[in-house]
PDB file of C-alpha atoms in Angstrom:
ATOM      1  CA  MET T 972       7.879  16.759  -5.795  1.00 61.00           C
ATOM      2  CA  LYS T 973       4.723  15.531  -7.824  1.00 60.00           C
ATOM      3  CA  MET T 974       2.290  13.053  -6.449  1.00 66.00           C
ATOM      4  CA  THR T 975       0.141  12.009  -9.208  1.00 61.00           C
ATOM      5  CA  ARG T 976      -2.785  11.110  -7.446  1.00 82.00           C
ATOM      6  CA  MET T 977      -4.206   9.281  -4.423  1.00 87.00           C
ATOM      7  CA  GLU T 978      -4.251   5.730  -5.387  1.00 88.00           C
ATOM      8  CA  PHE T 979      -5.717   3.621  -2.634  1.00 90.00           C
ATOM      9  CA  VAL T 980      -7.096   3.882   0.769  1.00 94.00           C
ATOM     10  CA  GLY T 981      -5.887   0.959   2.856  1.00 93.00           C
ATOM     11  CA  VAL T 982      -8.346  -1.046   5.173  1.00 95.00           C
ATOM     12  CA  VAL T 983      -7.623  -3.936   7.646  1.00 93.00           C
ATOM     13  CA  VAL T 984     -10.365  -6.675   7.523  1.00 96.00           C
ATOM     14  CA  ASP T 985     -10.364  -9.854   9.648  1.00 94.00           C
ATOM     15  CA  ASP T 986     -11.694 -11.876   6.590  1.00 95.00           C
ATOM     16  CA  LEU T 987     -10.791 -10.793   3.056  1.00 95.00           C
ATOM     17  CA  GLU T 988     -13.638 -12.406   1.133  1.00 96.00           C
ATOM     18  CA  VAL T 989     -16.320 -11.111   3.852  1.00 97.00           C
ATOM     19  CA  GLY T 990     -14.495  -7.611   3.326  1.00 96.00           C
ATOM     20  CA  MET T 991     -14.509  -7.598  -0.277  1.00 97.00           C
ATOM     21  CA  GLN T 992     -18.325  -8.721  -0.319  1.00 97.00           C
ATOM     22  CA  ARG T 993     -19.195  -5.839   1.901  1.00 97.00           C
ATOM     23  CA  PHE T 994     -17.329  -2.996   0.149  1.00 96.00           C
ATOM     24  CA  SER T 995     -18.743  -4.492  -3.034  1.00 95.00           C
ATOM     25  CA  GLU T 996     -22.300  -4.209  -1.775  1.00 96.00           C
ATOM     26  CA  VAL T 997     -21.689  -0.837  -0.394  1.00 96.00           C
ATOM     27  CA  PHE T 998     -19.604   0.756  -3.105  1.00 94.00           C
ATOM     28  CA  GLY T 999     -20.280  -1.419  -6.171  1.00 94.00           C
ATOM     29  CA  THR T1000     -16.561  -2.161  -6.546  1.00 92.00           C
ATOM     30  CA  ASP T1001     -14.800  -5.254  -7.849  1.00 93.00           C
ATOM     31  CA  PHE T1002     -11.642  -6.555  -6.227  1.00 95.00           C
ATOM     32  CA  GLU T1003      -8.534  -8.489  -7.269  1.00 90.00           C
ATOM     33  CA  ILE T1004      -6.837 -10.803  -4.553  1.00 91.00           C
ATOM     34  CA  LEU T1005      -2.910 -10.608  -4.293  1.00 81.00           C
ATOM     35  CA  ASP T1006      -1.491 -13.267  -2.081  1.00 71.00           C
ATOM     36  CA  MET T1007       1.711 -11.539  -0.849  1.00 70.00           C
ATOM     37  CA  ALA T1008       3.467 -14.945  -0.181  1.00 69.00           C
ATOM     38  CA  ASP T1009       3.235 -15.845  -3.924  1.00 70.00           C
ATOM     39  CA  LEU T1010       4.937 -12.533  -4.920  1.00 68.00           C
ATOM     40  CA  ASP T1011       8.973 -11.955  -4.795  1.00 67.00           C
ATOM     41  CA  ILE T1012       9.191  -9.112  -2.406  1.00 69.00           C
ATOM     42  CA  GLU T1013      12.683  -7.181  -1.842  1.00 68.00           C
ATOM     43  CA  THR T1014      12.620  -5.155   1.540  1.00 65.00           C
ATOM     44  CA  GLU T1015      14.839  -2.304   2.924  1.00 63.00           C
ATOM     45  CA  GLU T1016      14.138  -1.294   6.240  1.00 61.00           C
ATOM     46  CA  GLY T1017      13.939   2.465   6.739  1.00 62.00           C
ATOM     47  CA  VAL T1018      14.868   4.784   9.849  1.00 57.00           C
ATOM     48  CA  VAL T1019      12.008   3.556  12.234  1.00 59.00           C
ATOM     49  CA  VAL T1020      10.237  -0.002  12.749  1.00 57.00           C
ATOM     50  CA  ASP T1021       6.620  -0.439  11.959  1.00 58.00           C
ATOM     51  CA  ALA T1022       5.016  -3.430  13.078  1.00 57.00           C
ATOM     52  CA  ARG T1023       2.007  -2.355  10.991  1.00 54.00           C
ATOM     53  CA  ALA T1024       3.790  -3.205   7.916  1.00 53.00           C
ATOM     54  CA  PRO T1025       4.347  -7.031   7.662  1.00 53.00           C
ATOM     55  CA  GLN T1026       4.992  -8.331   4.024  1.00 50.00           C
ATOM     56  CA  SER T1027       4.445 -11.790   4.886  1.00 54.00           C
ATOM     57  CA  ASN T1028       1.361 -14.098   5.873  1.00 67.00           C
ATOM     58  CA  MET T1029      -0.613 -11.017   4.242  1.00 79.00           C
ATOM     59  CA  ARG T1030      -3.363 -11.154   1.811  1.00 87.00           C
ATOM     60  CA  VAL T1031      -4.407  -8.041  -0.298  1.00 90.00           C
ATOM     61  CA  ALA T1032      -7.428  -7.227  -2.416  1.00 94.00           C
ATOM     62  CA  LEU T1033      -7.252  -4.358  -4.572  1.00 91.00           C
ATOM     63  CA  ASP T1034     -10.325  -2.528  -5.859  1.00 92.00           C
ATOM     64  CA  SER T1035     -10.299  -2.287  -9.695  1.00 86.00           C
ATOM     65  CA  SER T1036     -11.501   1.406  -9.865  1.00 84.00           C
ATOM     66  CA  GLY T1037      -8.318   2.129  -7.589  1.00 84.00           C
ATOM     67  CA  ILE T1038     -10.099   3.289  -4.481  1.00 90.00           C
ATOM     68  CA  PHE T1039      -9.665   0.561  -1.563  1.00 94.00           C
ATOM     69  CA  GLU T1040      -7.085  -1.819  -0.525  1.00 92.00           C
ATOM     70  CA  LEU T1041      -8.188  -4.408   1.762  1.00 95.00           C
ATOM     71  CA  VAL T1042      -5.655  -6.088   3.790  1.00 92.00           C
ATOM     72  CA  GLU T1043      -5.926  -9.407   5.646  1.00 92.00           C
ATOM     73  CA  VAL T1044      -3.329  -9.778   8.125  1.00 84.00           C
ATOM     74  CA  ALA T1045      -3.758 -12.186  11.412  1.00 82.00           C
ATOM     75  CA  GLY T1046      -3.978 -10.391  14.695  1.00 83.00           C
ATOM     76  CA  MET T1047      -4.134  -6.719  13.204  1.00 84.00           C
ATOM     77  CA  GLU T1048      -7.173  -4.755  14.406  1.00 88.00           C
ATOM     78  CA  GLU T1049      -9.695  -4.007  11.524  1.00 93.00           C
ATOM     79  CA  GLY T1050     -10.111  -0.256  10.204  1.00 93.00           C
ATOM     80  CA  PHE T1051      -8.105   2.446   8.576  1.00 92.00           C
ATOM     81  CA  ARG T1052      -4.632   1.438   7.795  1.00 89.00           C
ATOM     82  CA  ASN T1053      -3.105   3.836   5.287  1.00 92.00           C
ATOM     83  CA  ILE T1054      -3.310   6.154   2.091  1.00 95.00           C
ATOM     84  CA  HIS T1055      -1.309   5.370  -0.860  1.00 94.00           C
ATOM     85  CA  PHE T1056      -0.009   8.188  -3.351  1.00 94.00           C
ATOM     86  CA  ARG T1057       1.317   7.374  -6.774  1.00 94.00           C
ATOM     87  CA  VAL T1058       4.506   9.180  -7.439  1.00 94.00           C
ATOM     88  CA  ASP T1059       6.421   9.658 -10.771  1.00 92.00           C
ATOM     89  CA  ASP T1060       9.894   9.477  -9.124  1.00 93.00           C
ATOM     90  CA  MET T1061      10.147   7.381  -5.899  1.00 94.00           C
ATOM     91  CA  ASP T1062      13.506   8.595  -4.852  1.00 94.00           C
ATOM     92  CA  GLU T1063      12.546  12.147  -5.182  1.00 94.00           C
ATOM     93  CA  ALA T1064       9.277  11.661  -3.298  1.00 94.00           C
ATOM     94  CA  ILE T1065      10.890  10.072  -0.523  1.00 94.00           C
ATOM     95  CA  ALA T1066      13.694  12.850  -0.099  1.00 94.00           C
ATOM     96  CA  HIS T1067      10.822  15.240  -0.424  1.00 94.00           C
ATOM     97  CA  LEU T1068       8.857  13.722   2.514  1.00 95.00           C
ATOM     98  CA  SER T1069      12.013  12.898   4.431  1.00 94.00           C
ATOM     99  CA  SER T1070      12.824  16.610   4.274  1.00 95.00           C
ATOM    100  CA  ARG T1071       9.662  17.649   5.887  1.00 94.00           C
ATOM    101  CA  GLY T1072      10.140  15.404   9.048  1.00 95.00           C
ATOM    102  CA  MET T1073       8.516  12.227   7.576  1.00 95.00           C
ATOM    103  CA  ARG T1074      10.332   9.070   8.828  1.00 94.00           C
ATOM    104  CA  LEU T1075      10.545   5.941   6.240  1.00 94.00           C
ATOM    105  CA  VAL T1076       9.665   3.044   7.899  1.00 92.00           C
ATOM    106  CA  ARG T1077      10.130   0.619   4.869  1.00 88.00           C
ATOM    107  CA  HIS T1078      10.830   0.550   1.106  1.00 88.00           C
ATOM    108  CA  PHE T1079      10.425  -2.438  -0.918  1.00 86.00           C
ATOM    109  CA  VAL T1080      10.026  -3.636  -4.526  1.00 89.00           C
ATOM    110  CA  VAL T1081       7.313  -6.194  -5.551  1.00 87.00           C
ATOM    111  CA  GLY T1082       7.612  -7.216  -9.142  1.00 88.00           C
ATOM    112  CA  GLY T1083       7.691  -4.141 -11.089  1.00 90.00           C
ATOM    113  CA  MET T1084       6.199  -2.026  -8.241  1.00 91.00           C
ATOM    114  CA  ARG T1085       8.087   0.151  -5.674  1.00 93.00           C
ATOM    115  CA  GLU T1086       6.532   1.092  -2.428  1.00 93.00           C
ATOM    116  CA  ALA T1087       7.783   3.439   0.425  1.00 94.00           C
ATOM    117  CA  ILE T1088       5.824   3.570   3.840  1.00 93.00           C
ATOM    118  CA  PHE T1089       6.243   6.339   6.218  1.00 94.00           C
ATOM    119  CA  ALA T1090       5.572   6.379  10.078  1.00 93.00           C
ATOM    120  CA  ALA T1091       1.986   7.146  11.063  1.00 91.00           C
ATOM    121  CA  GLU T1092       3.106   9.117  13.938  1.00 92.00           C
ATOM    122  CA  ASP T1093       4.582  11.851  11.656  1.00 94.00           C
ATOM    123  CA  LEU T1094       1.253  12.824  10.146  1.00 93.00           C
ATOM    124  CA  TYR T1095      -1.697  12.577  12.833  1.00 92.00           C
ATOM    125  CA  GLY T1096      -1.862   8.817  12.628  1.00 89.00           C
ATOM    126  CA  ILE T1097      -1.922   8.596   8.932  1.00 90.00           C
ATOM    127  CA  ARG T1098       0.463   5.997   7.418  1.00 91.00           C
ATOM    128  CA  VAL T1099       1.353   7.571   4.050  1.00 95.00           C
ATOM    129  CA  CYS T1100       2.491   5.232   1.314  1.00 94.00           C
ATOM    130  CA  LEU T1101       4.123   5.952  -1.879  1.00 96.00           C
ATOM    131  CA  LEU T1102       3.678   3.831  -5.034  1.00 94.00           C
ATOM    132  CA  GLU T1103       5.889   3.976  -8.294  1.00 94.00           C
ATOM    133  CA  TYR T1104       4.906   1.640 -11.216  1.00 93.00           C
ATOM    134  CA  ALA T1105       4.268   1.533 -14.919  1.00 92.00           C
ATOM    135  CA  GLY T1106       1.068   0.825 -16.545  1.00 90.00           C
ATOM    136  CA  ASP T1107      -2.515   1.242 -15.164  1.00 86.00           C
ATOM    137  CA  SER T1108      -2.834  -1.784 -13.009  1.00 85.00           C
ATOM    138  CA  LEU T1109      -0.967  -1.924  -9.813  1.00 85.00           C
ATOM    139  CA  GLY T1110      -1.795  -5.904  -9.441  1.00 84.00           C
ATOM    140  CA  ALA T1111      -0.149  -6.244 -12.772  1.00 85.00           C
ATOM    141  CA  ALA T1112       2.922  -4.396 -11.998  1.00 88.00           C
ATOM    142  CA  MET T1113       3.284  -6.425  -8.655  1.00 85.00           C
ATOM    143  CA  ARG T1114       3.192  -9.715 -10.640  1.00 81.00           C
ATOM    144  CA  ALA T1115       5.441  -8.453 -13.376  1.00 83.00           C
ATOM    145  CA  GLU T1116       9.125  -9.152 -13.221  1.00 77.00           C
ATOM    146  CA  PRO T1117      11.436  -6.650 -11.395  1.00 70.00           C
ATOM    147  CA  SER T1118      13.088  -3.998 -13.687  1.00 63.00           C
ATOM    148  CA  ALA T1119      16.846  -3.980 -13.886  1.00 51.00           C
TER     149      ALA T1119
END
């Protein structure tokens, strides 16, 4: 299995605009806001439940350089959330991680992007997320029409 590259480090913030400003001050980054309520999301549950993976009532800001994903979710504690890896073949990557004891908690499609989330308890508290999409922009892929 080939993970093309680490894509984003996910961080929960209480206020998305304040978080974007702070990360921009510290790292010189630019962000694009995605409101998950505006996107068509198809969800398939995995083998374990993960309360840290809500897809509704969630706002996301993606750093244009591909380093940070800031997430605003009411009631969720601020701090490290996950690491995203971009993969060429989602099904192969899911099978690979599953065969190594990682439990899939959720698999979903947003526009032209597929994402799979694995349980943090299976890797020292790190939620591993896999992303598969065409093109250079995750935001553009999420807004694209789903592929047939």
